[in-house]
mmCIF file of C-alpha atoms in Angstrom:
data_model
loop_
_atom_site.group_PDB
_atom_site.id
_atom_site.type_symbol
_atom_site.label_atom_id
_atom_site.label_comp_id
_atom_site.label_asym_id
_atom_site.label_seq_id
_atom_site.Cartn_x
_atom_site.Cartn_y
_atom_site.Cartn_z
ATOM 1 C CA MET A 37 0.136 -0.341 -0.030
ATOM 2 C CA LYS A 38 2.730 2.885 -1.182
ATOM 3 C CA ASN A 39 0.746 4.495 -3.284
ATOM 4 C CA LYS A 40 -1.061 7.724 -2.007
ATOM 5 C CA LYS A 41 -4.648 6.542 -2.466
ATOM 6 C CA PRO A 42 -7.264 7.440 -0.070
ATOM 7 C CA LEU A 43 -6.608 4.480 3.259
ATOM 8 C CA ILE A 44 -10.262 2.680 3.745
ATOM 9 C CA LEU A 45 -9.836 0.966 7.394
ATOM 10 C CA ILE A 46 -12.628 -1.490 7.850
ATOM 11 C CA SER A 47 -13.423 -3.617 10.998
ATOM 12 C CA ASN A 48 -17.302 -4.528 12.061
ATOM 13 C CA ASP A 49 -18.462 -7.315 15.097
ATOM 14 C CA ASP A 50 -19.357 -10.658 13.114
ATOM 15 C CA GLY A 51 -15.495 -11.503 12.717
ATOM 16 C CA PHE A 52 -13.393 -11.174 9.611
ATOM 17 C CA ARG A 53 -15.204 -14.542 7.415
ATOM 18 C CA ALA A 54 -18.366 -12.916 7.668
ATOM 19 C CA LYS A 55 -20.204 -12.155 4.495
ATOM 20 C CA GLY A 56 -20.596 -8.908 5.061
ATOM 21 C CA LEU A 57 -17.489 -7.689 5.763
ATOM 22 C CA ASN A 58 -15.984 -9.384 2.486
ATOM 23 C CA CYS A 59 -18.855 -8.161 0.579
ATOM 24 C CA LEU A 60 -18.264 -4.319 1.645
ATOM 25 C CA ILE A 61 -14.609 -4.746 0.899
ATOM 26 C CA GLU A 62 -15.859 -5.703 -2.999
ATOM 27 C CA MET A 63 -18.357 -2.797 -2.868
ATOM 28 C CA LEU A 64 -15.217 -0.072 -1.867
ATOM 29 C CA LYS A 65 -11.620 -1.713 -2.932
ATOM 30 C CA ASP A 66 -11.496 0.611 -6.030
ATOM 31 C CA LEU A 67 -11.962 3.995 -4.407
ATOM 32 C CA GLY A 68 -9.240 3.422 -1.972
ATOM 33 C CA ASP A 69 -6.655 1.162 -0.605
ATOM 34 C CA ILE A 70 -8.748 -0.954 2.009
ATOM 35 C CA LEU A 71 -7.249 -2.370 5.425
ATOM 36 C CA VAL A 72 -9.377 -4.913 7.245
ATOM 37 C CA CYS A 73 -8.581 -5.355 10.847
ATOM 38 C CA ALA A 74 -11.644 -6.955 12.272
ATOM 39 C CA PRO A 75 -12.332 -9.704 14.965
ATOM 40 C CA ASP A 76 -11.477 -13.632 14.868
ATOM 41 C CA ALA A 77 -14.713 -14.518 15.641
ATOM 42 C CA ALA A 78 -18.491 -12.784 16.438
ATOM 43 C CA ARG A 79 -17.766 -10.590 19.188
ATOM 44 C CA SER A 80 -21.714 -8.930 18.792
ATOM 45 C CA GLY A 81 -22.897 -6.435 21.666
ATOM 46 C CA PHE A 82 -19.083 -5.929 22.638
ATOM 47 C CA ALA A 83 -20.104 -1.901 22.300
ATOM 48 C CA CYS A 84 -16.431 0.267 23.236
ATOM 49 C CA ALA A 85 -15.247 -2.421 24.890
ATOM 50 C CA PHE A 86 -11.709 -2.566 24.757
ATOM 51 C CA SER A 87 -9.071 -5.139 26.553
ATOM 52 C CA ALA A 88 -7.270 -4.016 29.513
ATOM 53 C CA VAL A 89 -6.560 -7.611 30.408
ATOM 54 C CA ASP A 90 -6.022 -10.073 27.519
ATOM 55 C CA VAL A 91 -3.250 -10.401 25.816
ATOM 56 C CA LEU A 92 -4.176 -9.341 21.951
ATOM 57 C CA ARG A 93 -2.395 -10.708 19.005
ATOM 58 C CA LEU A 94 -2.828 -9.559 15.265
ATOM 59 C CA THR A 95 -2.864 -12.362 12.485
ATOM 60 C CA LYS A 96 -2.309 -11.179 8.852
ATOM 61 C CA ARG A 97 -5.439 -13.020 6.657
ATOM 62 C CA SER A 98 -4.698 -11.943 3.430
ATOM 63 C CA GLU A 99 -3.130 -9.511 1.001
ATOM 64 C CA MET A 100 -3.663 -8.932 -2.556
ATOM 65 C CA PRO A 101 -3.132 -4.830 -4.467
ATOM 66 C CA GLY A 102 -4.856 -2.780 -2.700
ATOM 67 C CA VAL A 103 -6.367 -4.890 0.130
ATOM 68 C CA GLU A 104 -4.620 -6.225 3.631
ATOM 69 C CA VAL A 105 -6.906 -8.060 5.606
ATOM 70 C CA TRP A 106 -6.066 -8.880 9.473
ATOM 71 C CA SER A 107 -7.643 -10.404 12.579
ATOM 72 C CA CYS A 108 -7.339 -9.670 16.176
ATOM 73 C CA ASN A 109 -8.524 -12.009 19.099
ATOM 74 C CA GLY A 110 -10.339 -9.013 20.976
ATOM 75 C CA THR A 111 -12.900 -6.959 20.101
ATOM 76 C CA PRO A 112 -13.776 -4.800 17.439
ATOM 77 C CA VAL A 113 -12.324 -1.716 19.177
ATOM 78 C CA ASP A 114 -9.194 -3.541 19.829
ATOM 79 C CA CYS A 115 -9.050 -4.241 16.400
ATOM 80 C CA LEU A 116 -9.363 -0.269 15.373
ATOM 81 C CA LYS A 117 -7.015 0.701 18.252
ATOM 82 C CA LEU A 118 -4.291 -1.839 16.668
ATOM 83 C CA ALA A 119 -4.715 -0.946 13.224
ATOM 84 C CA LEU A 120 -4.187 2.465 13.606
ATOM 85 C CA ASN A 121 -1.185 1.799 16.306
ATOM 86 C CA GLN A 122 0.335 -0.913 14.235
ATOM 87 C CA LEU A 123 -0.543 -1.462 10.612
ATOM 88 C CA CYS A 124 -1.142 2.542 9.267
ATOM 89 C CA GLY A 125 2.322 3.630 9.722
ATOM 90 C CA ASP A 126 2.136 6.813 8.735
ATOM 91 C CA ARG A 127 -1.195 6.979 6.859
ATOM 92 C CA GLN A 128 -4.309 8.360 8.277
ATOM 93 C CA PRO A 129 -7.212 6.594 7.400
ATOM 94 C CA ALA A 130 -9.404 8.458 5.357
ATOM 95 C CA ILE A 131 -12.548 6.891 6.773
ATOM 96 C CA VAL A 132 -13.606 4.296 9.288
ATOM 97 C CA ILE A 133 -16.133 1.779 7.987
ATOM 98 C CA GLY A 134 -17.447 -0.413 10.374
ATOM 99 C CA GLY A 135 -19.671 -3.694 8.919
ATOM 100 C CA ILE A 136 -21.638 -4.568 7.245
ATOM 101 C CA ASN A 137 -23.735 -5.936 10.117
ATOM 102 C CA HIS A 138 -25.716 -8.729 9.711
ATOM 103 C CA GLY A 139 -28.671 -7.271 11.856
ATOM 104 C CA ASP A 140 -30.061 -3.888 12.702
ATOM 105 C CA ASN A 141 -28.290 -1.361 14.995
ATOM 106 C CA ALA A 142 -31.479 1.336 14.896
ATOM 107 C CA SER A 143 -32.529 3.020 18.299
ATOM 108 C CA VAL A 144 -31.110 1.778 21.648
ATOM 109 C CA ASN A 145 -28.456 -0.767 20.173
ATOM 110 C CA VAL A 146 -26.691 2.143 19.096
ATOM 111 C CA HIS A 147 -24.989 1.509 22.689
ATOM 112 C CA TYR A 148 -24.604 -1.968 22.354
ATOM 113 C CA SER A 149 -23.171 -2.369 19.023
ATOM 114 C CA GLY A 150 -19.639 -3.374 18.275
ATOM 115 C CA THR A 151 -20.395 -2.423 15.075
ATOM 116 C CA MET A 152 -21.194 1.450 16.337
ATOM 117 C CA GLY A 153 -18.419 1.064 18.446
ATOM 118 C CA ILE A 154 -15.861 1.058 15.815
ATOM 119 C CA ALA A 155 -17.683 3.713 14.635
ATOM 120 C CA ILE A 156 -17.877 5.729 17.553
ATOM 121 C CA GLU A 157 -14.567 4.805 18.256
ATOM 122 C CA GLY A 158 -13.321 6.584 14.660
ATOM 123 C CA CYS A 159 -14.985 9.684 15.938
ATOM 124 C CA MET A 160 -13.221 9.829 19.019
ATOM 125 C CA LYS A 161 -10.283 9.657 16.934
ATOM 126 C CA TYR A 162 -11.223 12.476 15.153
ATOM 127 C CA LEU A 163 -11.934 10.021 11.876
ATOM 128 C CA PRO A 164 -14.653 10.246 9.350
ATOM 129 C CA SER A 165 -16.766 7.304 10.363
ATOM 130 C CA VAL A 166 -19.785 5.319 9.014
ATOM 131 C CA ALA A 167 -21.067 2.231 10.305
ATOM 132 C CA PHE A 168 -23.316 0.100 8.007
ATOM 133 C CA SER A 169 -26.433 -2.606 9.443
ATOM 134 C CA ILE A 170 -28.824 -4.299 7.812
ATOM 135 C CA CYS A 171 -32.388 -6.153 8.904
ATOM 136 C CA ASP A 172 -31.045 -9.129 7.984
ATOM 137 C CA TYR A 173 -29.195 -11.814 10.390
ATOM 138 C CA ARG A 174 -29.076 -14.429 8.091
ATOM 139 C CA GLU A 175 -25.077 -15.739 7.421
ATOM 140 C CA ASP A 176 -25.887 -15.488 3.868
ATOM 141 C CA ALA A 177 -27.908 -12.302 3.666
ATOM 142 C CA ASP A 178 -27.716 -10.616 0.033
ATOM 143 C CA PHE A 179 -25.905 -7.493 0.518
ATOM 144 C CA GLU A 180 -25.541 -6.794 -3.391
ATOM 145 C CA PRO A 181 -28.701 -4.013 -3.618
ATOM 146 C CA LEU A 182 -26.274 -2.256 -0.631
ATOM 147 C CA ARG A 183 -24.080 -1.828 -3.139
ATOM 148 C CA PRO A 184 -25.084 2.090 -4.768
ATOM 149 C CA LEU A 185 -26.436 3.217 -1.549
ATOM 150 C CA VAL A 186 -23.074 2.466 0.520
ATOM 151 C CA ARG A 187 -20.686 3.660 -2.380
ATOM 152 C CA HIS A 188 -22.475 6.733 -2.713
ATOM 153 C CA ILE A 189 -22.531 7.733 0.990
ATOM 154 C CA VAL A 190 -18.715 6.195 1.398
ATOM 155 C CA GLN A 191 -17.579 8.407 -1.704
ATOM 156 C CA LYS A 192 -19.625 11.406 -0.186
ATOM 157 C CA ILE A 193 -17.553 11.282 2.950
ATOM 158 C CA LEU A 194 -14.257 10.756 1.329
ATOM 159 C CA ARG A 195 -14.901 14.000 -0.453
ATOM 160 C CA GLU A 196 -16.564 15.824 1.604
ATOM 161 C CA GLY A 197 -15.564 14.464 5.535
ATOM 162 C CA LEU A 198 -18.108 14.859 8.638
ATOM 163 C CA PRO A 199 -18.293 17.495 11.530
ATOM 164 C CA LEU A 200 -16.182 16.956 14.320
ATOM 165 C CA GLY A 201 -17.726 14.618 16.935
ATOM 166 C CA VAL A 202 -20.356 13.258 14.341
ATOM 167 C CA CYS A 203 -20.127 9.878 12.734
ATOM 168 C CA LEU A 204 -23.382 8.189 10.720
ATOM 169 C CA ASN A 205 -25.373 5.448 11.609
ATOM 170 C CA VAL A 206 -26.920 4.026 8.301
ATOM 171 C CA ASN A 207 -29.359 0.866 8.996
ATOM 172 C CA PHE A 208 -30.855 -0.897 5.981
ATOM 173 C CA PRO A 209 -34.379 -2.744 5.768
ATOM 174 C CA LEU A 210 -35.075 -5.779 4.129
ATOM 175 C CA GLY A 211 -36.651 -5.932 0.900
ATOM 176 C CA GLU A 212 -37.102 -2.962 -2.086
ATOM 177 C CA TRP A 213 -36.435 0.441 -0.452
ATOM 178 C CA LYS A 214 -39.180 3.306 -0.602
ATOM 179 C CA GLY A 215 -36.292 5.599 -0.228
ATOM 180 C CA VAL A 216 -33.889 7.283 2.426
ATOM 181 C CA ARG A 217 -34.726 9.240 5.597
ATOM 182 C CA VAL A 218 -32.522 11.153 7.879
ATOM 183 C CA CYS A 219 -34.006 10.704 11.441
ATOM 184 C CA ARG A 220 -33.279 10.381 14.810
ATOM 185 C CA MET A 221 -32.852 7.570 17.162
ATOM 186 C CA ALA A 222 -35.943 5.865 18.327
ATOM 187 C CA ARG A 223 -36.371 5.258 22.269
ATOM 188 C CA GLY A 224 -36.804 1.906 22.539
ATOM 189 C CA THR A 225 -36.656 -1.214 25.469
ATOM 190 C CA TRP A 226 -35.204 -4.717 25.670
ATOM 191 C CA TYR A 227 -37.179 -6.868 28.328
ATOM 192 C CA ASN A 228 -36.993 -10.547 28.887
ATOM 193 C CA GLU A 229 -33.462 -10.158 28.796
ATOM 194 C CA CYS A 230 -32.538 -13.201 30.802
ATOM 195 C CA VAL A 231 -33.185 -16.872 30.377
ATOM 196 C CA LYS A 232 -32.289 -19.241 33.292
ATOM 197 C CA GLU A 233 -31.714 -22.761 33.303
ATOM 198 C CA SER A 234 -31.019 -25.686 35.419
ATOM 199 C CA HIS A 235 -27.485 -27.628 34.096
ATOM 200 C CA PRO A 236 -27.412 -31.388 34.853
ATOM 201 C CA ARG A 237 -24.840 -31.031 37.106
ATOM 202 C CA GLY A 238 -26.796 -29.326 39.678
ATOM 203 C CA TYR A 239 -26.388 -25.442 39.076
ATOM 204 C CA ASP A 240 -27.886 -22.845 37.192
ATOM 205 C CA TYR A 241 -26.572 -20.721 34.473
ATOM 206 C CA TYR A 242 -28.279 -18.073 31.920
ATOM 207 C CA TRP A 243 -28.774 -16.645 28.354
ATOM 208 C CA MET A 244 -28.594 -13.080 27.584
ATOM 209 C CA VAL A 245 -31.399 -13.238 25.229
ATOM 210 C CA GLY A 246 -34.078 -10.716 25.111
ATOM 211 C CA SER A 247 -36.958 -8.936 22.736
ATOM 212 C CA TYR A 248 -37.067 -5.314 21.649
ATOM 213 C CA ARG A 249 -40.195 -2.742 21.915
ATOM 214 C CA ASN A 250 -40.141 0.332 20.043
ATOM 215 C CA ASP A 251 -41.778 2.471 22.923
ATOM 216 C CA GLU A 252 -42.748 5.847 20.278
ATOM 217 C CA PRO A 253 -43.934 3.467 17.065
ATOM 218 C CA GLU A 254 -46.029 5.954 15.949
ATOM 219 C CA ALA A 255 -43.287 8.575 15.685
ATOM 220 C CA GLU A 256 -42.392 9.290 12.060
ATOM 221 C CA ASP A 257 -38.875 10.636 12.651
ATOM 222 C CA THR A 258 -37.318 7.669 14.042
ATOM 223 C CA ASP A 259 -35.432 5.244 12.525
ATOM 224 C CA ASN A 260 -37.628 2.478 14.018
ATOM 225 C CA TRP A 261 -40.166 3.756 11.936
ATOM 226 C CA ALA A 262 -38.201 4.335 8.671
ATOM 227 C CA LEU A 263 -36.953 0.354 8.779
ATOM 228 C CA THR A 264 -40.513 -0.654 9.470
ATOM 229 C CA HIS A 265 -41.473 1.247 6.855
ATOM 230 C CA GLY A 266 -39.590 0.225 4.315
ATOM 231 C CA TYR A 267 -36.985 3.394 4.246
ATOM 232 C CA VAL A 268 -33.291 2.903 4.624
ATOM 233 C CA ALA A 269 -32.624 4.902 8.214
ATOM 234 C CA ILE A 270 -29.312 7.264 8.259
ATOM 235 C CA THR A 271 -28.866 8.817 11.884
ATOM 236 C CA PRO A 272 -26.427 11.242 12.775
ATOM 237 C CA THR A 273 -24.269 9.918 15.902
ATOM 238 C CA GLN A 274 -22.591 12.164 18.278
ATOM 239 C CA TYR A 275 -20.178 10.820 21.058
ATOM 240 C CA ASP A 276 -20.743 13.849 23.271
ATOM 241 C CA VAL A 277 -23.570 12.419 25.599
ATOM 242 C CA THR A 278 -23.932 15.769 27.288
ATOM 243 C CA HIS A 279 -27.169 16.972 27.983
ATOM 244 C CA TYR A 280 -27.151 20.698 27.800
ATOM 245 C CA GLY A 281 -30.891 21.546 28.051
ATOM 246 C CA MET A 282 -30.166 19.666 31.173
ATOM 247 C CA MET A 283 -26.648 21.076 32.264
ATOM 248 C CA LYS A 284 -27.690 25.127 31.511
ATOM 249 C CA GLU A 285 -31.247 24.024 33.760
ATOM 250 C CA MET A 286 -28.246 22.567 36.998
ATOM 251 C CA GLY A 287 -26.826 26.104 37.011
ATOM 252 C CA ALA A 288 -29.638 27.528 38.822
ATOM 253 C CA TRP A 289 -29.630 24.744 41.352
ATOM 254 C CA ASP A 290 -28.878 25.644 45.065
ATOM 255 C CA PHE A 291 -25.864 23.974 46.558
ATOM 256 C CA PRO A 292 -25.806 24.773 49.775
ATOM 257 C CA ASP A 293 -22.427 26.256 51.405
ATOM 258 C CA GLU A 294 -22.438 23.585 53.944
ATOM 259 C CA LEU A 295 -22.216 20.768 51.328
ATOM 260 C CA LEU A 296 -19.315 22.181 49.383
ATOM 261 C CA LYS A 297 -17.165 22.594 52.153
ATOM 262 C CA ASN A 298 -14.021 20.162 52.093
ATOM 263 C CA SER A 299 -13.264 19.168 56.029
ATOM 264 C CA GLY A 300 -9.672 17.773 54.539
ATOM 265 C CA GLN A 301 -9.974 14.579 56.366
#
């Protein structure tokens, strides 16, 4: 990767063998040099987690003109950190991409998603970042219909960048699309998340499962509504989670002087 093409850094949370990631490489390989660093197996639900205790290893999986693929035994964010620190050399990625994820990452799933963890980590490194997901959990999901819009979005970001502190969360519905909606994250809830089972050897164990509920199903400005009604949902997402309205309101709170004194003990 010695030429001056844009460097496109890709990771995912489904593992380096996942069809979604490999289809993404094929979609974008003419737009720049592709560097992939992805988990060696599925790491869904790891969000922005990184490995503070476990030893990490990098393994080169393949190399061809313009494309390098590496795997890591850590989380999606581990992969991104290692790629930036160990694999990019003196080149800064022009864009960081998570996906294409098997399964949507709309609503509160943003906070659990390893795919979005990649985009948020890239964003925190001041790199233009985007995550792509489709509402299809099948290993053999058909990603080809996504090609034109994925390329359009990536090319636009390569040309124009994104505002500092902002990444994009792009979710594709199943079936034919009616169009594209730029929308907000829906308020939703996961419930019945733990299933208790009894092991034959005499102890209990638990599965983390659950069902999702859209808590504002009639709100037409949300990502859940868009996907349910056949639209591609694009949500601009920021990593600054400060609630500025509440911060202003709290400026008027009364904190008695006796609470503010440091006793020195």
